[in-house]
Coordinates of C-alpha atoms and ligand atoms in Angstrom, one line a residue:
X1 CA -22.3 15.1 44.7
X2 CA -21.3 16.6 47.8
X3 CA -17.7 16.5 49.3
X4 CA -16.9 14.5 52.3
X5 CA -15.2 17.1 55.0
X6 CA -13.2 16.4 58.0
X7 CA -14.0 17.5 61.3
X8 CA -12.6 21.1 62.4
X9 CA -13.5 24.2 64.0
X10 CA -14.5 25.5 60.7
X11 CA -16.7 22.8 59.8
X12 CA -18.4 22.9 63.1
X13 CA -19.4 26.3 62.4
X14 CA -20.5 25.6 59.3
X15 CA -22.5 22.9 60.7
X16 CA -24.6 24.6 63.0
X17 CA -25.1 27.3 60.6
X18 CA -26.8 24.9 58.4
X19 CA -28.9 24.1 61.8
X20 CA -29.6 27.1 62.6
X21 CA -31.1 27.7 59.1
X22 CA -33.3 24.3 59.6
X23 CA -31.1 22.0 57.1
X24 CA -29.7 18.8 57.8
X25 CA -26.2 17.6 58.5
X26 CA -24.5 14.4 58.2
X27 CA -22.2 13.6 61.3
X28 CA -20.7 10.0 62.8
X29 CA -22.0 8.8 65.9
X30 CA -20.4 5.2 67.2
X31 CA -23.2 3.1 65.8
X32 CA -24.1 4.5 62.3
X33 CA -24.0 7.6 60.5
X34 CA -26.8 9.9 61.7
X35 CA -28.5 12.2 59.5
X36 CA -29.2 15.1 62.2
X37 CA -31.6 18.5 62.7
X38 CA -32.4 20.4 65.3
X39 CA -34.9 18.8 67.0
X40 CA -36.9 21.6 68.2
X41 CA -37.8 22.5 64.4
X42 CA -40.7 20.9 63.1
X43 CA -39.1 21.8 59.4
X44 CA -36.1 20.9 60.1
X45 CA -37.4 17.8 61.1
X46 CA -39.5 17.1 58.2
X47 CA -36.8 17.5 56.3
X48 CA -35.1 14.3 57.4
X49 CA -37.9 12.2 56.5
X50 CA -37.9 13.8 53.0
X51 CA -33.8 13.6 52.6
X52 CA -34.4 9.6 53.6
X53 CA -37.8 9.1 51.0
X54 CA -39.4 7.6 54.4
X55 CA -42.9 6.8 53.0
X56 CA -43.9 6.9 57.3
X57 CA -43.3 9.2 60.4
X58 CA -41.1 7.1 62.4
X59 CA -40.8 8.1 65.5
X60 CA -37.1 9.8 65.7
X61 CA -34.3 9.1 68.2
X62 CA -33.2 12.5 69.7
X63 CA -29.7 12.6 70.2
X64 CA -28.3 15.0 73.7
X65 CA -24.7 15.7 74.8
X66 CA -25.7 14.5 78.4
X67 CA -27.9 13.2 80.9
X68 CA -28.4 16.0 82.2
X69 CA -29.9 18.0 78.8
X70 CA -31.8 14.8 78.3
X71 CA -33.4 15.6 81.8
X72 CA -35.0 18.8 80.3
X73 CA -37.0 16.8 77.7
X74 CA -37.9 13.6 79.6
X75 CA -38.6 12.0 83.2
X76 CA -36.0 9.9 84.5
X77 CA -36.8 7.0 86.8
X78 CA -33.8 5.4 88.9
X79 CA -33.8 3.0 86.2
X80 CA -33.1 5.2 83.5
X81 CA -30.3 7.2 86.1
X82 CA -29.0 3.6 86.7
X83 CA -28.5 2.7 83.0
X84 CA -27.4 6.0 82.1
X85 CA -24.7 6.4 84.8
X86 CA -23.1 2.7 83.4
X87 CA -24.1 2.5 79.7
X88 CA -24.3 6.5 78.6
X89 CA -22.6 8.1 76.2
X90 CA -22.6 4.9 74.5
X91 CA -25.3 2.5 71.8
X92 CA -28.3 2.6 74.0
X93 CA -31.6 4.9 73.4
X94 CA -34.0 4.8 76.4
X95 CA -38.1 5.7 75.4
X96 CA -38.9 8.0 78.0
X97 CA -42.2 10.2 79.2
X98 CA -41.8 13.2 77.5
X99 CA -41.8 16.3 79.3
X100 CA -45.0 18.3 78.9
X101 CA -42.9 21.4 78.8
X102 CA -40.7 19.9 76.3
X103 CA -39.6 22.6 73.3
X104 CA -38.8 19.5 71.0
X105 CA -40.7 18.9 67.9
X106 CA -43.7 16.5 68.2
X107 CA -42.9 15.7 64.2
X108 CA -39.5 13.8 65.7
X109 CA -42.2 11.9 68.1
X110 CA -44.3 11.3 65.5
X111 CA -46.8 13.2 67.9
X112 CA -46.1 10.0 70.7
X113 CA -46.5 11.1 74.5
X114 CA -43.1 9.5 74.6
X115 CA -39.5 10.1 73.3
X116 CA -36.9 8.1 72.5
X117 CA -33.3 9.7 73.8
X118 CA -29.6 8.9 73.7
X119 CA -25.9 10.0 74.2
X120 CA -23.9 9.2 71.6
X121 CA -20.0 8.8 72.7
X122 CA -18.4 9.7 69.1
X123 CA -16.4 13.0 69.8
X124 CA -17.9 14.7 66.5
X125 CA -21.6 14.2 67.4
X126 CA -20.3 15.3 71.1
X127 CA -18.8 18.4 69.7
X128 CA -21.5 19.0 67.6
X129 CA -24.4 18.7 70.2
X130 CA -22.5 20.8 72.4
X131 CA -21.7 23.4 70.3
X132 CA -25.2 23.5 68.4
X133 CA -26.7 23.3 72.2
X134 CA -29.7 22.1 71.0
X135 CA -30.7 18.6 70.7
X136 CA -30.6 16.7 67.3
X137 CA -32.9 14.3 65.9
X138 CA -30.6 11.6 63.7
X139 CA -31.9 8.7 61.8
X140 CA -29.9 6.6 60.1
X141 CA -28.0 9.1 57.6
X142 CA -29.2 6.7 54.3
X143 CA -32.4 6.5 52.0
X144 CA -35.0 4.4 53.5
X145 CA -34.9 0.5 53.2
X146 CA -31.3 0.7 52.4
X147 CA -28.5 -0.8 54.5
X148 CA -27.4 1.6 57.5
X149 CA -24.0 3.7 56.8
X150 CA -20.9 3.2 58.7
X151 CA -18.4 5.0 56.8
X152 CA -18.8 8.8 55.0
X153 CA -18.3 7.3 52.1
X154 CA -21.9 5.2 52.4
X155 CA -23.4 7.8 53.1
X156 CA -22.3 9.7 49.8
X157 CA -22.9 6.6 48.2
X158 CA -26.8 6.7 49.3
X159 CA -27.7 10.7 49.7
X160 CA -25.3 12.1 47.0
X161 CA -26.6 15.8 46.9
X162 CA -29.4 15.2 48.8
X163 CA -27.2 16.6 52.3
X164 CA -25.3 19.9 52.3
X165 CA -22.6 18.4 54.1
X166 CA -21.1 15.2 55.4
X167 CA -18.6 14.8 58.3
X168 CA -16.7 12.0 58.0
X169 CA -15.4 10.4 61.5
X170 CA -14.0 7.3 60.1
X171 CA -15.4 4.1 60.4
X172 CA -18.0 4.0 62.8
X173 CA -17.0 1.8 66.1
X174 CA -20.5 -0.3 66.7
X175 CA -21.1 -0.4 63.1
X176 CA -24.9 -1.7 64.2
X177 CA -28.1 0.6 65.4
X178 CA -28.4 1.3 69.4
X179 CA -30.0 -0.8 71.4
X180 CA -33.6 0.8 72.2
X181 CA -35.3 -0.1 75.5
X182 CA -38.8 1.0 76.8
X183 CA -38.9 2.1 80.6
X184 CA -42.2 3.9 80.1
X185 CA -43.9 0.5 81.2
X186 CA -43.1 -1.4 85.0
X187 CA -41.4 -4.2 82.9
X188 CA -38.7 -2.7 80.7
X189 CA -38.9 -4.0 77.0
X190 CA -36.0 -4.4 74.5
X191 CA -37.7 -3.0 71.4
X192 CA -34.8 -3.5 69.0
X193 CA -31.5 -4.8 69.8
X194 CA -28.5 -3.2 68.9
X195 CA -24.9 -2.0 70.3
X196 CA -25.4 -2.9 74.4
X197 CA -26.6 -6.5 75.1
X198 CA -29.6 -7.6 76.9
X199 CA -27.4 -9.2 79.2
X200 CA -25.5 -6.2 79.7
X201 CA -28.8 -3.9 80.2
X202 CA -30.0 -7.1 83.0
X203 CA -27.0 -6.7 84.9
X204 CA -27.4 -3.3 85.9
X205 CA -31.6 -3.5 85.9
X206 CA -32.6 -6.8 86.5
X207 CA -35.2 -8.8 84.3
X208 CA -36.1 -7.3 80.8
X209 CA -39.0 -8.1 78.0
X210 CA -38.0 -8.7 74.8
X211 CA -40.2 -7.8 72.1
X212 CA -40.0 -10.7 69.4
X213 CA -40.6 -9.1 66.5
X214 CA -43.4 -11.2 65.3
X215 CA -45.9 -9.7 63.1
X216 CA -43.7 -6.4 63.3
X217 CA -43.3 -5.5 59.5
X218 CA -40.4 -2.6 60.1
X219 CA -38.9 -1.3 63.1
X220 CA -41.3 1.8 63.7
X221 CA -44.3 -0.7 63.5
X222 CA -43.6 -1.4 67.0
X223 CA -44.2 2.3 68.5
X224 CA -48.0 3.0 69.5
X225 CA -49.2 5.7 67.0
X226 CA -50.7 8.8 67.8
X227 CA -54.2 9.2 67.5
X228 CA -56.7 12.2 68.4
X229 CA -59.8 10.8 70.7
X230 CA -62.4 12.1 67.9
X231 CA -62.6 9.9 64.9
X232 CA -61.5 11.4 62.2
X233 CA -62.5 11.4 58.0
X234 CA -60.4 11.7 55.2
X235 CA -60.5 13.1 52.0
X236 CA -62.9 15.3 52.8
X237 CA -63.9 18.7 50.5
X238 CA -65.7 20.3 53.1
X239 CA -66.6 20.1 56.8
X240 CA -69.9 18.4 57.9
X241 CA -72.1 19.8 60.9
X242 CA -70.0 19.2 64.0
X243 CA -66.7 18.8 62.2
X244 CA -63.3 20.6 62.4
X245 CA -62.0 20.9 58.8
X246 CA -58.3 20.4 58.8
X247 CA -57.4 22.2 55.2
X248 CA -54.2 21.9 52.5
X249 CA -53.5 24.0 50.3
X250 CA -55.4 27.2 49.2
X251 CA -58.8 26.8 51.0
X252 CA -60.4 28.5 53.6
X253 CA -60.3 26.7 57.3
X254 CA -59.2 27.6 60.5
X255 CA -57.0 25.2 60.0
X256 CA -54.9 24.2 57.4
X257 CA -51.8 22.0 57.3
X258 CA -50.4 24.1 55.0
X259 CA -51.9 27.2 52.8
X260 CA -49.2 27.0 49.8
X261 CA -49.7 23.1 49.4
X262 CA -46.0 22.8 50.8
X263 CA -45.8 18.9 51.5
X264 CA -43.2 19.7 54.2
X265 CA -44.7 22.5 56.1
X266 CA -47.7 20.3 56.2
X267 CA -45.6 17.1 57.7
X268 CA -44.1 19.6 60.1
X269 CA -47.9 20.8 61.2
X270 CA -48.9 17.8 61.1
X271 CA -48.9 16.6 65.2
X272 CA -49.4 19.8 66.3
X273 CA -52.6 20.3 64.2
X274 CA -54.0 17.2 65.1
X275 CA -53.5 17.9 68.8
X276 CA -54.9 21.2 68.8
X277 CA -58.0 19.9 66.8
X278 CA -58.8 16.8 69.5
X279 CA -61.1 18.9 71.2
X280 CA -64.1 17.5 73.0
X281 CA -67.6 17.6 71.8
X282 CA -66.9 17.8 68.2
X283 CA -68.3 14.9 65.7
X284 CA -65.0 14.7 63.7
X285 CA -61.9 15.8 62.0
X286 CA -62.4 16.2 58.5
X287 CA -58.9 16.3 56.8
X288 CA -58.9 17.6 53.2
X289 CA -56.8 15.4 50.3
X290 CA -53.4 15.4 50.2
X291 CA -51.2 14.3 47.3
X292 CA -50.0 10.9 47.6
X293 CA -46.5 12.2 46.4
X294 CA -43.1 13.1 48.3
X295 CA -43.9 13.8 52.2
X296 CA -47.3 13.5 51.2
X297 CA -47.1 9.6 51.5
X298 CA -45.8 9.4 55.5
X299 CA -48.8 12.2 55.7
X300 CA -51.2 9.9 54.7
X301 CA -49.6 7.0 56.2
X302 CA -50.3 8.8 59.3
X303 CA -53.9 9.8 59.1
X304 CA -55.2 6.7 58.4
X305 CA -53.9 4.9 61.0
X306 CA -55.4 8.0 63.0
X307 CA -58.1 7.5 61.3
X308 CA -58.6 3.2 62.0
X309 CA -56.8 4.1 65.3
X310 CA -54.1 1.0 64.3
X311 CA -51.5 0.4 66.7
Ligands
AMP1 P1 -33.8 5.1 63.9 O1 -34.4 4.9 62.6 O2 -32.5 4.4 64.1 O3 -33.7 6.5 64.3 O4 -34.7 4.4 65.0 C1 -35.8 4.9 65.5 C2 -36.7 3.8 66.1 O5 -36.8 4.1 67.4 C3 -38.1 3.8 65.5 O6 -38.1 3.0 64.4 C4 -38.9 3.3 66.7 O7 -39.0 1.9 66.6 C5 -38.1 3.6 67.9 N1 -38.7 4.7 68.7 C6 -38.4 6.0 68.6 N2 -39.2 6.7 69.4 C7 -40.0 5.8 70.0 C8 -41.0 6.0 71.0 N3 -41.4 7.1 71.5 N4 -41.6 4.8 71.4 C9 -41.2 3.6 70.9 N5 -40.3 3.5 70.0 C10 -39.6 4.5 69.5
MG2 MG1 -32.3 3.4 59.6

């Protein structure tokens, strides 16, 4: 099991090391604890997914020291500069246009057009971002479908030795998820509620939807999904005429998710594959079989709604 450490210079070193060398890190924000990597590593990235056992790509919440780094990965409107001047650092995550120049990893966006971004005020995560000056995607730092963590000690409790490290920063202020608000559409939407109130939000913005939930099985059910414009066919051993054969494992193709049969290099290729393989005029992707183990689940879970073109 590994230790619970306090926040010090050493530690933040140590931290970013682990970073740097694409691991994870435990840390506190104010709403829950956030299981963070560098968000511009696509292995780094699929690494949180397999720390938590997420059996799906969730889109990730990207986590910046300040506005004005956000501004580098998405486009504000005056809403968001509104919002942010009032409500940031603080529990609210605004989905954003992503930049097309943006260096973050399209894993964390689960390959979306679209990003969603946020401030967090705890003075650890601040330290941390600053210092590591790269943004960090951070889930919630627990296995999947288990109850959020709020103290270090919960997130022991739920990842043991599955994190190299865990910074505790007390009992976390909010104690529930940020609030998550679209401003991609003319209407903004609440998509989940959380640590700012809708009230709150209207004040400063003026009239908001709220998504009701209904039909929405888990929260990353209600992001659109990403899917290429050609159809694509699964399971496929080899490419038909007017195919692009997207490989795993050791077979021959231009591409190939990956070569060793690594279920996390292949969730970490995954987007970028699939982008680069959209190309016009061809019939199809064909996309080889991939184990139904590990990462290999959230893989799947994501080619076939590519493949039905769900959500
Ligand atoms: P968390 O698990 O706390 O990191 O929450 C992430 C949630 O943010 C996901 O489940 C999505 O519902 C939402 N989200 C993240 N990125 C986007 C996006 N680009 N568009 C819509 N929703 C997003
Ligand atoms: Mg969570």
């Amino acid at each position: 099991m590994v230790a619970i450490v306090c926040f010090s210079p050493e530690v933040l070193y140590q931290a970013c090391a682990l970073l740097t060398a694409g691991d994870v890190v435990a840390i506190p924000t104010e709403t829950v604890y956030g299981l963070a990597a560098d968000a511009t590593n696509d292995k780094a990235v699929a690494k949180i997914y397999s720390v938590k056992q997420r059996p799906e790509f969730n889109p990730l919440i990207i986590h910046c020291h300040s506005a004005q780094q956000a501004k580098q990965y998405v486009a504000f409107d005056s809403r968001a500069e509104k919002l942010a001047d009032i409500l940031w650092p603080g529990p609210i995550t605004f989905v954003l246009k992503r930049r097309a120049d943006s260096p973050l990893s399209l894993l964390a966006s689960s390959g979306l057009d679209t990003l969603a971004i946020r401030i967090p005020a705890h003075p650890v995560a601040q330290a941390l971002i600053k210092a590591y000056s790269k943004p960090l995607a951070a889930p919630s730092a627990n296995l999947s479908q288990t109850i959020s963590p709020t103290s270090a000690i919960d997130v022991q409790a739920s990842l043991g030795s599955r994190v190299p490290l865990i910074i505790d920063g007390g009992q976390t202020r909010v104690g529930v998820e940020s609030t998550i608000i679209d401003l991609t559409e003319e209407t903004p939407k609440i998509l989940r509620p959380g640590g700012i109130s809708v009230e709150q939000i209207q004040s400063i913005i003026g009239s908001v939807d709220v998504e009701t939930g209904r039909g929405i099985k888990a929260p990353g059910m209600m992001a659109r999904h990403y899917a290429p414009s050609v159809p694509m066919r699964l399971d496929a051993m080899t490419p038909e005429n007017g195919e692009l054969f997207l490989g795993f494992g050791d077979m021959e193709s231009e591409y190939n998710l990956s070569l060793s049969g690594n279920l996390e290099e292949a969730a970490a290729n995954l987007f970028r594959l699939m982008r680069l393989m959209d190309q016009p005029g061809i019939k199809a992707i064909a996309v080889a079989p991939i184990p139904r183990h590990g990462l290999g689940l959230a893989i799947n879970d994501r080619l076939t709604r590519a493949a039905t073109r769900e959500g």
